Structures are given as structure tokens and as C-alpha cells.
Coordinates of N, CA and C and ligand atoms in Angstrom, one line a residue:
M8 N 27.9 1.0 2.6 CA 27.9 2.6 2.7 C 26.3 3.4 3.2
E9 N 25.4 2.7 3.3 CA 24.4 2.8 3.4 C 24.5 3.0 5.1
K10 N 25.3 2.2 5.8 CA 25.3 2.1 7.4 C 26.3 2.8 7.5
L11 N 27.2 3.4 7.2 CA 27.8 4.3 7.3 C 27.0 5.8 7.2
L12 N 26.5 6.0 6.3 CA 25.4 7.2 6.0 C 24.5 7.2 7.0
I13 N 24.0 6.0 7.1 CA 22.7 6.0 8.3 C 23.6 6.2 9.9
E14 N 24.9 6.2 10.1 CA 25.5 6.2 11.7 C 25.9 8.0 11.7
N15 N 26.3 8.5 10.6 CA 26.2 9.7 10.6 C 25.1 10.7 10.5
L16 N 23.9 9.8 9.8 CA 22.8 10.9 10.1 C 22.7 10.8 11.7
E17 N 22.6 9.7 12.2 CA 21.9 9.3 13.1 C 23.1 10.5 14.9
N18 N 24.4 10.3 14.4 CA 24.8 11.7 15.1 C 24.4 13.1 15.1
N19 N 24.3 13.4 13.4 CA 23.9 14.3 12.8 C 22.0 15.0 14.0
T20 N 22.8 15.7 15.0 CA 21.4 16.1 15.9 C 21.2 17.6 15.7
E21 N 22.4 18.2 14.5 CA 21.5 19.8 14.0 C 20.3 19.4 13.2
D22 N 19.8 19.9 13.0 CA 18.8 20.0 12.6 C 18.0 21.0 12.1
K23 N 18.8 22.5 13.2 CA 18.3 23.4 13.2 C 18.2 24.0 11.6
I24 N 19.0 23.6 11.1 CA 19.2 24.7 9.5 C 19.4 23.6 8.1
A25 N 18.8 24.4 7.7 CA 18.8 23.6 6.1 C 19.4 24.2 5.2
V26 N 20.1 23.3 4.0 CA 21.2 24.0 3.0 C 19.8 23.9 1.5
V27 N 19.5 24.7 1.2 CA 18.5 24.7 0.7 C 19.0 25.3 -1.2
N28 N 18.3 24.3 -1.9 CA 19.2 25.0 -3.3 C 18.8 25.8 -4.2
K29 N 17.6 25.7 -3.9 CA 16.6 26.9 -4.5 C 15.2 26.4 -4.3
I30 N 14.5 27.2 -4.4 CA 12.7 27.6 -3.9 C 12.4 27.7 -5.6
I31 N 11.0 26.8 -5.6 CA 10.2 27.0 -6.8 C 8.7 27.5 -6.2
K32 N 8.3 28.7 -6.2 CA 7.0 29.1 -5.1 C 6.1 28.7 -6.2
F33 N 6.0 28.0 -7.6 CA 4.2 27.7 -7.9 C 5.6 26.9 -9.0
S34 N 4.9 25.4 -8.7 CA 5.3 24.1 -9.9 C 3.8 23.4 -9.7
N35 N 3.8 22.6 -10.7 CA 2.8 22.2 -10.8 C 3.1 20.6 -11.4
V36 N 3.9 20.5 -11.2 CA 5.1 19.7 -11.5 C 5.9 18.1 -10.7
D37 N 5.6 18.7 -9.3 CA 6.1 18.3 -8.0 C 4.6 17.6 -7.2
G38 N 3.8 17.2 -7.7 CA 3.0 16.8 -7.0 C 1.2 17.1 -7.1
P39 N 0.6 16.8 -6.4 CA -0.9 17.2 -7.0 C -1.1 18.7 -6.7
G40 N -1.8 19.6 -7.8 CA -2.1 21.3 -8.0 C -0.8 22.0 -7.8
N41 N -1.2 22.9 -7.6 CA 0.0 23.7 -7.4 C 1.3 23.6 -6.3
R42 N 2.1 24.1 -6.1 CA 3.2 23.8 -4.8 C 4.0 24.3 -5.0
I43 N 4.5 24.5 -3.8 CA 5.8 25.4 -3.4 C 6.6 24.4 -3.2
A44 N 7.8 24.3 -4.6 CA 8.9 23.6 -4.4 C 10.1 23.2 -3.9
I45 N 10.5 22.5 -2.6 CA 11.6 23.7 -1.8 C 13.2 22.3 -2.6
F46 N 14.2 23.1 -3.2 CA 15.2 21.6 -3.1 C 16.0 21.7 -2.5
F47 N 16.4 20.7 -1.7 CA 17.6 20.5 -0.7 C 18.0 20.4 -1.5
Q48 N 19.7 21.1 -0.4 CA 21.3 20.8 -1.0 C 21.9 19.4 -0.6
G49 N 22.3 19.1 -1.5 CA 22.9 17.2 -1.3 C 22.3 16.1 -1.7
C50 N 22.9 15.4 -2.2 CA 22.5 14.0 -2.4 C 23.5 13.0 -2.3
N51 N 23.2 11.5 -2.2 CA 24.0 10.3 -1.5 C 24.7 9.4 -3.3
I52 N 23.9 10.0 -4.0 CA 24.2 9.2 -5.1 C 23.9 10.4 -6.9
D53 N 24.9 9.2 -7.7 CA 25.7 10.1 -8.5 C 24.8 9.7 -9.7
C54 N 23.5 9.9 -10.2 CA 23.1 9.6 -11.7 C 24.1 9.9 -12.4
A55 N 23.9 9.1 -13.7 CA 24.8 9.3 -15.2 C 24.0 10.0 -15.8
Y56 N 22.6 10.2 -15.7 CA 21.8 11.3 -16.2 C 21.3 12.3 -15.3
C57 N 21.8 12.7 -14.1 CA 21.2 13.8 -13.5 C 21.3 15.4 -14.0
H58 N 20.2 15.8 -14.3 CA 19.9 17.4 -14.5 C 20.1 18.5 -13.5
N59 N 20.9 17.5 -12.5 CA 20.8 18.8 -11.2 C 22.4 18.2 -10.8
P60 N 22.9 18.3 -11.4 CA 24.6 17.9 -10.8 C 24.8 19.0 -10.1
E61 N 24.5 20.4 -10.2 CA 24.8 21.3 -8.6 C 24.6 21.3 -7.4
T62 N 23.5 20.5 -7.0 CA 23.3 19.9 -6.2 C 23.4 18.3 -5.7
I63 N 24.3 18.2 -6.5 CA 25.0 16.6 -5.7 C 25.8 17.0 -4.3
S64 N 26.5 18.1 -4.8 CA 27.7 18.2 -3.4 C 26.8 18.9 -1.8
I65 N 27.3 17.9 -1.1 CA 26.9 18.1 0.1 C 27.1 19.0 1.1
G66 N 26.7 19.9 1.7 CA 26.9 21.4 2.4 C 26.7 22.3 1.7
S67 N 26.9 23.1 2.5 CA 26.7 24.7 1.7 C 27.4 25.6 0.7
N68 N 27.1 25.7 -0.7 CA 28.4 27.2 -0.8 C 28.0 28.3 -1.6
E69 N 28.2 28.6 -2.6 CA 27.3 30.2 -3.0 C 26.5 30.0 -3.8
Y70 N 26.0 28.6 -3.8 CA 24.3 28.9 -4.9 C 23.3 28.7 -3.9
T71 N 23.9 28.1 -2.9 CA 22.5 27.2 -1.3 C 23.1 28.8 -0.2
K72 N 21.2 28.7 0.2 CA 20.8 29.2 1.0 C 20.8 28.3 2.7
N73 N 20.7 29.1 3.4 CA 20.3 28.1 4.6 C 19.2 28.7 5.5
Y74 N 18.2 28.1 5.8 CA 17.2 28.5 6.2 C 16.7 27.1 7.7
S75 N 16.2 28.2 7.9 CA 15.6 27.4 9.8 C 14.2 27.3 9.5
V76 N 13.7 26.9 10.0 CA 11.9 25.9 9.7 C 11.4 27.8 10.2
T77 N 11.7 28.2 10.7 CA 11.1 29.8 11.0 C 11.2 30.6 9.4
S78 N 12.2 30.2 9.0 CA 12.3 31.5 7.7 C 11.8 30.8 7.0
L79 N 11.9 29.4 6.4 CA 11.2 28.2 5.5 C 9.7 28.7 5.9
L80 N 9.7 28.5 6.6 CA 7.5 28.5 6.7 C 7.5 30.2 6.2
E81 N 7.9 31.3 6.8 CA 8.0 32.1 6.0 C 8.2 32.2 4.6
E82 N 8.7 31.7 4.0 CA 8.3 31.1 2.4 C 6.9 30.5 2.4
V83 N 6.4 29.8 2.9 CA 5.6 29.2 2.5 C 4.2 30.1 3.2
E84 N 4.5 31.1 4.1 CA 3.2 32.0 4.2 C 2.8 32.6 3.2
K85 N 4.1 33.3 2.6 CA 4.1 34.2 1.3 C 3.1 34.1 0.4
V86 N 2.9 32.4 0.1 CA 2.3 31.8 -1.2 C 0.8 31.0 -0.9
K87 N 1.3 30.9 0.2 CA -0.3 30.1 0.9 C -1.4 30.2 0.4
H88 N -1.5 31.4 0.0 CA -3.5 31.2 -0.5 C -2.9 30.5 -1.5
F89 N -2.3 30.4 -2.5 CA -2.5 30.3 -3.8 C -1.9 28.6 -4.1
I90 N -1.6 28.1 -3.4 CA -0.9 26.7 -3.0 C -1.6 25.2 -2.9
K91 N -1.9 24.1 -3.3 CA -2.2 22.7 -2.2 C -1.2 22.4 -1.6
G92 N 0.1 22.6 -1.7 CA 0.6 21.8 -0.7 C 1.7 22.3 -0.9
V93 N 3.6 21.5 0.1 CA 3.8 21.3 -0.4 C 5.2 20.4 -0.6
T94 N 6.3 20.5 -1.1 CA 7.2 19.1 -1.9 C 8.2 19.7 -1.6
V95 N 9.2 18.7 -0.8 CA 10.3 18.6 -0.3 C 11.3 17.7 -1.8
S96 N 12.1 18.5 -1.7 CA 13.1 17.2 -3.2 C 14.2 17.3 -3.4
G97 N 15.5 17.3 -4.2 CA 16.3 17.5 -4.0 C 17.1 17.8 -5.7
G98 N 18.8 17.8 -5.3 CA 19.1 16.5 -4.0 C 18.6 15.8 -3.5
E99 N 18.9 14.8 -2.9 CA 18.3 14.1 -2.1 C 18.0 14.8 -0.6
C100 N 16.3 15.4 -0.6 CA 15.8 15.4 0.7 C 16.2 14.7 1.6
S101 N 16.2 13.3 1.8 CA 15.4 13.0 3.1 C 17.3 12.7 3.8
L102 N 18.3 13.2 3.4 CA 19.3 13.5 4.3 C 19.4 14.1 5.0
Q103 N 18.7 14.9 5.1 CA 17.7 16.3 6.2 C 16.7 15.6 6.7
Y104 N 16.0 14.8 7.0 CA 14.6 14.2 7.1 C 14.3 15.0 8.4
Q105 N 15.7 15.1 9.3 CA 15.5 15.5 10.9 C 14.6 17.1 10.6
F106 N 15.6 17.9 9.2 CA 14.8 19.1 10.0 C 13.4 19.3 9.4
I107 N 13.5 18.3 8.0 CA 11.9 18.2 7.1 C 10.9 17.2 8.6
S108 N 10.9 16.7 9.1 CA 10.2 16.0 9.5 C 9.9 17.5 10.9
N109 N 10.9 18.2 11.5 CA 10.3 19.2 12.4 C 9.5 20.5 11.2
F110 N 9.7 20.8 10.2 CA 9.3 21.7 8.9 C 7.6 21.0 8.9
F111 N 7.5 20.0 8.6 CA 6.6 19.0 8.0 C 5.7 19.1 9.2
K112 N 5.7 19.3 10.6 CA 4.9 19.2 11.7 C 4.7 20.8 11.7
N113 N 5.3 21.3 12.0 CA 5.1 23.0 12.1 C 4.2 23.1 10.8
I114 N 4.1 22.8 9.8 CA 3.0 23.1 8.5 C 2.0 22.6 8.9
K115 N 2.0 21.2 9.3 CA 0.5 20.6 9.7 C 0.3 21.5 10.8
L116 N 0.4 21.6 11.7 CA -0.2 23.2 13.3 C -0.6 24.0 12.1
K117 N 0.1 24.8 11.5 CA 0.3 26.0 11.3 C -1.0 26.2 10.3
Y118 N -0.9 25.4 8.9 CA -1.6 24.8 7.9 C -2.1 24.4 7.1
P119 N -2.9 23.5 8.0 CA -3.8 22.1 8.1 C -4.2 21.6 6.7
N120 N -4.7 22.8 5.5 CA -5.1 22.4 4.6 C -3.7 21.7 3.8
L121 N -2.7 22.5 4.1 CA -1.8 22.1 2.9 C -1.2 21.0 2.7
T122 N -0.7 19.5 1.7 CA -0.3 18.2 1.8 C 1.1 18.9 2.1
C123 N 1.5 17.8 2.4 CA 3.0 17.7 2.7 C 3.6 16.2 1.5
F124 N 4.2 16.7 0.8 CA 5.3 15.4 0.0 C 6.6 15.5 -0.3
V125 N 7.4 14.1 -0.7 CA 8.4 14.0 -0.4 C 8.8 13.4 -1.8
D126 N 9.6 13.8 -2.7 CA 10.5 13.6 -3.4 C 11.7 12.3 -3.4
T127 N 11.7 11.3 -3.3 CA 13.1 11.1 -2.8 C 14.0 10.1 -4.0
N128 N 15.0 9.7 -3.5 CA 15.6 8.7 -4.7 C 15.4 7.2 -3.8
G129 N 15.3 7.3 -2.4 CA 14.1 6.0 -2.1 C 16.0 5.7 -1.3
T130 N 17.1 5.8 -1.5 CA 18.4 5.5 -1.5 C 18.5 4.9 0.3
L131 N 17.5 5.7 1.0 CA 17.7 5.5 2.5 C 16.7 4.6 3.2
D132 N 16.2 3.4 3.6 CA 15.8 2.3 4.1 C 14.9 3.3 5.0
L133 N 13.8 3.7 4.5 CA 13.0 4.1 5.2 C 11.7 4.0 6.1
S134 N 12.6 2.3 6.7 CA 11.2 1.7 7.3 C 12.0 1.9 8.6
K135 N 13.0 2.2 9.2 CA 13.9 2.1 10.3 C 13.5 3.1 10.8
D136 N 13.4 2.4 12.1 CA 12.6 3.5 13.4 C 13.1 5.1 13.2
L137 N 14.3 5.7 12.9 CA 14.8 6.7 13.1 C 13.8 7.7 12.7
F138 N 13.5 6.7 10.9 CA 12.9 7.8 10.0 C 11.1 8.1 10.5
R139 N 10.4 7.3 11.7 CA 9.4 7.7 12.2 C 8.6 9.0 12.0
D140 N 9.0 9.7 12.5 CA 8.5 11.0 12.3 C 8.4 12.0 11.2
F141 N 9.8 11.5 10.0 CA 9.4 11.4 8.8 C 8.2 11.2 8.1
I142 N 7.8 10.0 7.5 CA 7.1 9.1 7.5 C 5.5 9.8 8.2
K143 N 5.5 9.9 9.6 CA 4.4 10.7 10.2 C 4.1 12.0 9.5
Y144 N 4.8 12.9 9.3 CA 4.6 13.6 9.0 C 3.8 14.2 7.7
T145 N 5.0 13.3 6.4 CA 5.0 12.9 5.0 C 3.0 12.9 5.3
D146 N 2.9 13.5 3.9 CA 1.4 12.8 3.4 C 2.2 11.9 2.5
Y147 N 2.0 11.8 1.2 CA 2.9 10.7 -0.1 C 4.2 11.5 -0.3
F148 N 5.0 10.4 -0.5 CA 6.6 10.5 -1.5 C 6.2 9.9 -2.8
M149 N 6.7 10.4 -3.6 CA 6.9 10.4 -4.8 C 8.6 9.6 -5.0
L150 N 8.7 8.4 -5.3 CA 9.7 7.8 -5.6 C 10.2 7.1 -6.5
D151 N 11.7 7.5 -7.0 CA 12.6 7.1 -8.3 C 12.6 5.6 -8.0
V152 N 12.5 4.5 -9.3 CA 12.4 3.5 -9.3 C 13.5 3.6 -10.7
K153 N 14.6 3.7 -10.2 CA 15.6 4.0 -11.6 C 15.9 2.5 -12.1
A154 N 16.0 1.4 -11.4 CA 15.9 0.7 -12.4 C 15.7 -0.8 -11.3
W155 N 14.8 -1.5 -12.1 CA 14.7 -2.9 -11.3 C 16.2 -3.9 -10.6
K156 N 17.0 -4.1 -12.3 CA 18.3 -5.2 -12.2 C 19.3 -4.0 -11.2
S157 N 19.7 -5.0 -10.4 CA 20.7 -4.2 -9.5 C 21.8 -4.0 -10.3
D158 N 22.2 -4.9 -11.0 CA 23.6 -4.9 -11.8 C 23.5 -3.2 -12.9
D159 N 22.1 -2.6 -13.3 CA 21.7 -1.7 -14.2 C 21.6 -0.6 -13.5
H160 N 21.1 -0.5 -12.1 CA 21.2 0.4 -11.2 C 22.8 0.7 -10.8
I161 N 23.6 -0.2 -10.9 CA 24.9 0.5 -10.2 C 25.4 1.1 -11.1
K162 N 25.5 0.5 -12.1 CA 25.9 0.9 -14.0 C 25.6 2.5 -13.7
L163 N 24.3 2.8 -13.3 CA 24.0 4.1 -13.6 C 24.0 4.9 -12.2
T164 N 24.1 4.6 -11.0 CA 23.9 5.3 -9.9 C 25.2 5.4 -9.5
G165 N 25.7 4.1 -9.0 CA 27.2 3.2 -8.2 C 26.3 2.8 -7.4
I166 N 25.4 2.3 -7.1 CA 25.1 1.6 -6.2 C 23.9 0.3 -6.2
N167 N 24.0 -0.5 -5.1 CA 23.0 -1.4 -5.8 C 21.2 -0.7 -5.0
N168 N 20.4 -1.2 -5.6 CA 18.8 -0.4 -5.3 C 17.8 -1.4 -4.2
D169 N 18.5 -2.0 -3.5 CA 18.0 -3.2 -1.9 C 17.3 -2.2 -1.5
N170 N 17.6 -1.0 -0.9 CA 16.3 0.2 -0.2 C 15.3 0.5 -1.3
I171 N 15.5 1.1 -2.3 CA 14.3 1.2 -3.2 C 12.8 0.5 -3.5
L172 N 14.1 -0.8 -3.7 CA 13.0 -1.6 -3.9 C 11.9 -2.3 -2.6
K173 N 12.8 -2.4 -1.7 CA 12.6 -2.4 -0.1 C 11.3 -1.1 0.3
N174 N 12.0 -0.1 -0.1 CA 10.9 1.2 0.2 C 9.3 1.2 -1.0
L175 N 10.2 0.7 -1.8 CA 8.7 0.5 -2.9 C 7.9 -0.1 -2.2
L176 N 7.6 -1.4 -1.7 CA 6.5 -2.0 -0.6 C 6.6 -1.0 0.3
F177 N 7.2 -1.2 1.4 CA 6.9 -0.2 2.4 C 6.1 0.8 2.6
L178 N 6.7 1.8 1.4 CA 5.6 2.8 1.0 C 4.4 2.6 0.6
K179 N 4.3 1.4 -0.1 CA 2.9 1.6 -0.8 C 2.1 0.5 0.4
N180 N 2.8 -0.2 1.3 CA 1.7 -0.7 2.3 C 0.8 -0.1 3.1
S181 N 2.4 1.0 3.3 CA 1.7 2.2 4.4 C 0.8 3.2 4.0
N182 N 0.4 3.1 2.7 CA -0.1 3.8 2.6 C 0.2 5.4 1.9
K183 N 1.3 5.1 1.8 CA 2.1 6.8 1.5 C 2.7 7.1 0.1
L184 N 2.6 6.1 -0.8 CA 3.3 6.2 -2.2 C 2.3 6.9 -3.1
F185 N 2.8 8.1 -3.2 CA 1.7 8.8 -4.6 C 2.0 8.3 -5.7
E186 N 3.8 8.3 -6.3 CA 3.9 8.1 -7.3 C 5.2 7.7 -7.7
V187 N 5.5 6.9 -8.7 CA 6.2 6.0 -8.8 C 7.2 6.9 -10.0
R188 N 8.7 7.1 -10.1 CA 9.0 7.3 -11.9 C 10.2 6.6 -11.7
T189 N 10.1 6.0 -13.1 CA 11.2 5.8 -13.7 C 11.8 7.0 -15.4
V190 N 13.2 6.8 -15.3 CA 13.4 7.5 -16.1 C 13.8 6.5 -17.2
I191 N 13.5 6.9 -18.9 CA 13.6 5.5 -19.5 C 14.8 5.9 -20.3
V192 N 16.5 5.0 -20.7 CA 17.0 5.3 -20.9 C 17.4 3.8 -22.2
P193 N 17.5 4.3 -22.8 CA 17.1 3.1 -23.7 C 18.6 2.8 -24.4
G194 N 19.0 0.9 -24.5 CA 20.3 0.5 -25.0 C 21.0 0.8 -23.8
V195 N 20.3 1.1 -22.4 CA 21.5 0.7 -21.1 C 20.9 0.5 -20.2
L196 N 18.8 0.7 -19.7 CA 19.2 0.0 -18.9 C 17.8 -0.8 -19.6
D197 N 17.4 -1.9 -18.9 CA 16.5 -2.8 -19.5 C 14.7 -2.5 -18.9
N198 N 14.9 -0.9 -19.2 CA 13.9 -0.6 -18.9 C 12.5 -1.3 -19.4
E199 N 12.0 -2.5 -20.1 CA 10.7 -3.5 -19.8 C 10.6 -3.7 -19.0
T200 N 12.0 -4.5 -18.2 CA 11.1 -5.3 -16.6 C 11.3 -4.5 -15.7
T201 N 12.1 -3.6 -15.6 CA 11.3 -1.9 -14.7 C 10.0 -1.8 -15.0
V202 N 9.6 -1.1 -15.7 CA 8.4 -1.0 -16.0 C 7.3 -2.2 -15.5
E203 N 7.5 -3.0 -16.2 CA 6.7 -4.2 -16.0 C 7.2 -4.8 -14.2
K204 N 7.7 -4.8 -13.4 CA 8.0 -5.2 -12.6 C 7.1 -4.0 -11.4
V205 N 7.5 -2.7 -11.6 CA 6.9 -2.1 -11.0 C 5.2 -1.9 -11.1
S206 N 4.8 -1.5 -12.2 CA 3.8 -1.8 -12.7 C 2.8 -3.3 -11.6
E207 N 3.5 -4.3 -11.9 CA 3.2 -5.4 -11.1 C 2.9 -5.0 -9.8
I208 N 3.8 -4.4 -9.1 CA 3.3 -4.2 -7.6 C 2.5 -3.3 -7.4
I209 N 2.8 -2.3 -7.8 CA 1.6 -0.9 -7.9 C 0.1 -1.4 -8.7
S210 N -0.1 -2.5 -9.4 CA -1.3 -2.6 -9.9 C -2.4 -3.0 -9.4
D211 N -2.7 -2.7 -7.8 CA -4.1 -2.9 -7.4 C -4.3 -1.7 -6.2
T212 N -3.7 -0.9 -6.4 CA -3.4 0.8 -5.9 C -4.0 1.8 -6.7
E213 N -4.1 2.7 -6.6 CA -4.2 4.0 -7.3 C -3.1 4.9 -7.0
I214 N -1.4 4.1 -7.0 CA 0.0 4.8 -7.1 C 0.0 5.8 -8.9
N215 N 0.4 6.4 -8.6 CA 0.7 7.0 -10.2 C 1.7 6.2 -10.7
Y216 N 1.8 6.5 -11.6 CA 3.6 5.6 -12.3 C 3.6 6.7 -13.7
K217 N 5.0 8.1 -13.3 CA 5.4 8.4 -14.3 C 6.7 8.3 -15.4
L218 N 6.3 7.9 -16.7 CA 7.7 7.6 -17.1 C 8.2 8.6 -17.8
I219 N 9.3 8.6 -17.3 CA 9.8 9.6 -18.3 C 11.1 9.4 -19.3
K220 N 11.2 10.7 -20.1 CA 11.5 10.0 -21.1 C 13.7 10.5 -20.9
Y221 N 14.8 9.6 -21.4 CA 16.0 10.6 -20.9 C 16.2 11.4 -21.9
R222 N 16.7 12.6 -21.7 CA 16.8 13.6 -22.6 C 18.1 14.0 -21.9
S223 N 19.7 14.1 -23.4 CA 20.6 14.4 -23.4 C 21.0 15.8 -22.8
I224 N 19.8 16.9 -22.4 CA 20.3 17.7 -22.6 C 20.6 18.4 -21.6
G225 N 21.2 18.7 -21.0 CA 21.7 19.2 -19.4 C 22.5 18.3 -19.0
V226 N 22.7 17.1 -19.1 CA 23.4 15.9 -18.7 C 25.4 16.3 -18.9
R227 N 25.4 15.8 -17.7 CA 26.8 16.0 -18.2 C 27.7 15.4 -19.1
E228 N 28.7 16.1 -19.9 CA 28.7 15.2 -21.5 C 30.3 14.2 -21.3
T229 N 30.6 13.7 -19.8 CA 31.1 12.7 -19.9 C 30.1 11.5 -19.6
K230 N 28.9 11.7 -19.2 CA 28.5 10.6 -19.4 C 26.8 10.3 -20.0
L231 N 26.7 9.4 -20.1 CA 25.6 8.4 -21.1 C 26.4 9.2 -22.6
V232 N 27.4 9.2 -23.3 CA 27.3 10.1 -24.0 C 27.1 9.2 -25.4
G233 N 26.0 9.9 -26.1 CA 25.6 8.9 -27.3 C 24.5 8.6 -27.2
I234 N 23.7 8.7 -26.3 CA 22.7 7.8 -25.7 C 21.8 8.9 -26.4
N235 N 20.5 8.3 -26.9 CA 19.6 9.2 -27.6 C 18.5 9.0 -27.0
S236 N 17.6 9.9 -27.1 CA 16.4 10.0 -25.9 C 15.6 9.3 -26.9
P237 N 14.6 7.9 -25.9 CA 13.7 7.0 -26.2 C 12.6 7.8 -27.4
T238 N 12.4 7.1 -28.6 CA 10.6 7.7 -29.1 C 10.1 7.8 -29.0
T239 N 9.0 8.2 -29.4 CA 7.8 8.3 -29.2 C 7.0 7.2 -28.3
Q240 N 7.0 6.2 -29.7 CA 6.4 5.1 -30.0 C 6.7 4.3 -28.4
Y241 N 7.9 4.2 -28.9 CA 9.3 3.2 -27.6 C 8.4 3.6 -26.3
M242 N 7.9 5.0 -26.1 CA 7.2 5.4 -24.7 C 6.2 4.7 -24.7
E243 N 5.4 5.0 -26.0 CA 4.2 4.4 -26.1 C 3.8 3.2 -25.4
N244 N 4.8 2.3 -26.1 CA 4.6 0.9 -26.1 C 5.5 0.6 -24.5
L245 N 5.7 1.3 -23.9 CA 6.1 1.0 -21.9 C 5.0 1.5 -21.8
K246 N 4.1 2.2 -22.1 CA 3.3 2.9 -21.4 C 1.6 1.8 -21.1
K247 N 1.4 1.0 -22.7 CA 0.8 0.0 -22.9 C 0.9 -1.2 -21.9
L248 N 2.5 -1.1 -22.1 CA 3.0 -2.6 -21.5 C 2.6 -2.4 -20.0
S249 N 2.4 -0.7 -19.3 CA 2.4 -0.6 -17.6 C 1.1 -0.4 -17.5
L250 N -0.6 0.1 -18.6 CA -1.4 -0.2 -18.1 C -2.2 -1.5 -18.3
S251 N -1.4 -2.4 -19.0 CA -2.0 -3.6 -19.0 C -1.8 -4.5 -18.0
F252 N -1.2 -3.5 -16.9 CA -1.4 -4.1 -15.6 C -2.2 -3.8 -14.9
G253 N -3.2 -2.7 -15.0 CA -4.5 -2.1 -15.0 C -4.1 -1.3 -13.8
I254 N -2.9 -0.3 -14.3 CA -2.3 1.0 -14.2 C -3.5 1.9 -13.9
K255 N -3.8 2.3 -13.4 CA -5.0 3.3 -13.5 C -4.3 5.1 -14.1
N256 N -3.2 5.6 -13.6 CA -2.8 6.7 -14.0 C -1.4 6.2 -15.0
V257 N -0.7 6.4 -16.2 CA 0.8 6.4 -16.4 C 0.8 7.6 -17.0
V258 N 1.9 8.3 -17.1 CA 2.4 9.6 -17.6 C 3.6 9.0 -18.0
I259 N 3.5 9.5 -19.7 CA 4.9 10.1 -19.9 C 5.0 11.6 -20.1
I260 N 6.0 11.9 -20.0 CA 6.5 13.2 -19.8 C 8.1 13.2 -20.8
Ligands
SF4_310 S1 19.2 11.1 -7.2 FE1 18.4 12.9 -8.4 S2 19.6 14.6 -7.7 FE2 20.9 12.4 -6.9 S3 22.2 12.3 -8.9 FE3 20.1 10.7 -9.1 S4 19.2 12.3 -10.2 FE4 21.0 13.7 -9.5

């Protein structure tokens, strides 16, 4: 599946327009400090717990808006005095990596004090040469590691996690990883193994680990029927497990 997707991306020379689902002008949950968060339309997977299913379909629809790099820079211009940086999210924003590379390159030229962050599901192999500029102009990535075990990942998203685990190491070793995120779903995923393995890998770094409580509100009715949110005690135990590996910043949300 990924091979097909990469070929499509390589053939897609049209990087002048991005399809955006929404823009939050001031967000303090999408990276460090106050940031403008831009949610690109389109995702390449379909997570059972997706809280933004309206961002999954690829291409424009009645709720999206098309932006050129120039018009998106105008949005940044309006808030530049009040933000620390720009975060691109989705959907899966890396599907529009050519546009984002160009956008971030322009941010670096016009607003050198602003940082550029990418929030990604990590399903595309970012070590590939075609992503070189995307990596170069992005200061930091925030990466979802939804499940360590491939079977769990397939159950949750429909695809394996090979590229995600590869990206975890690649971004860590490139000093480009700001944060790892795991949604904790009790009774469905082996959360302990995921937290343990991720913590082991990032233990010798400053990388943050965000443990996100699964919440059923907003999840499509046909998915994860009857699954409850984890208890506070369960989340605290996972946090303790992560801290035992020496992680400096573990946050529960
Ligand atoms: S990666 Fe994010 S946007 Fe895509 S389906 Fe999963 S939760 Fe939804």
C-alpha cells in the first residue's frame, strides 16, 4: 500500500495548492507555546478512535478551503506577534509534504523566530530521499506511536506499523523528534508493551511522551463499541512505567 502511495506522491508535482480542513489561530496543545495550527485535509489510514473523521477523505469538499503558500503565509502574518510557531497537522499532513516544505521554507525566510512543527501519524517512510526538504525545513516532529505490536496496529488502523517504528528511530537519531503520542485504549491494545518499548527507545533523550486517554465521545458509533476510557489509576501506572525508564517529561491528557 505504501509503495503505491509513494508513487502517487512522487507523481504529484502539483504542490502549489493545499487542501486545509481548518486553522486554529492560537493553540497551546499542538507543540510548545502558543502556535497557529493548520489541519490539512486527507488521511491515509482510518483509525477506529479517530476524533476528526471529517478530515480523512482526500481532496476538497464543502468544508475545506484551498490555500496557496502565499495565502497561508498571510494567515501567519496576521498572528505573527502572538505565536511561537506554526504546526501542521491533519488528517495526515505529510501527504501534502511538497507544499509544506515550500511553506516552511518561506516561514524560515520571512519569520526566522518562528518554529515549524509537524504532527504526523508516521505512516510514510520519512527517511526516503523524497522527504529531504520536508525534514530539512521542519524543526521538530510529533509522532503517533499508536501500538507497538503490529497486530494491534492493524486492528486499529488497517495497516502495519513498520514505517512508524522506523520513523521513531530515524527522527530520534536526526534530532527531529519533539514528542511521541500514544492513545491508551484499555482492553483493545497492549498499552503496557507500547509504553515500555517507546520509553526504552527515547529514554536517553529530551523527547516528551504524551499518554492520551481514549475518550469515546466523538468516536464513530460503529467503531470501538462499548470500550470505556482508561481509569486515572491505569494512566498513572503507565506514566510510572514510562518514568521508570528515565523519561523526563511524561504527560497524561
Ligand atoms: S491518523 Fe489521525 S486523522 Fe488519520 S484516521 Fe488516525 S486519528 Fe484520524
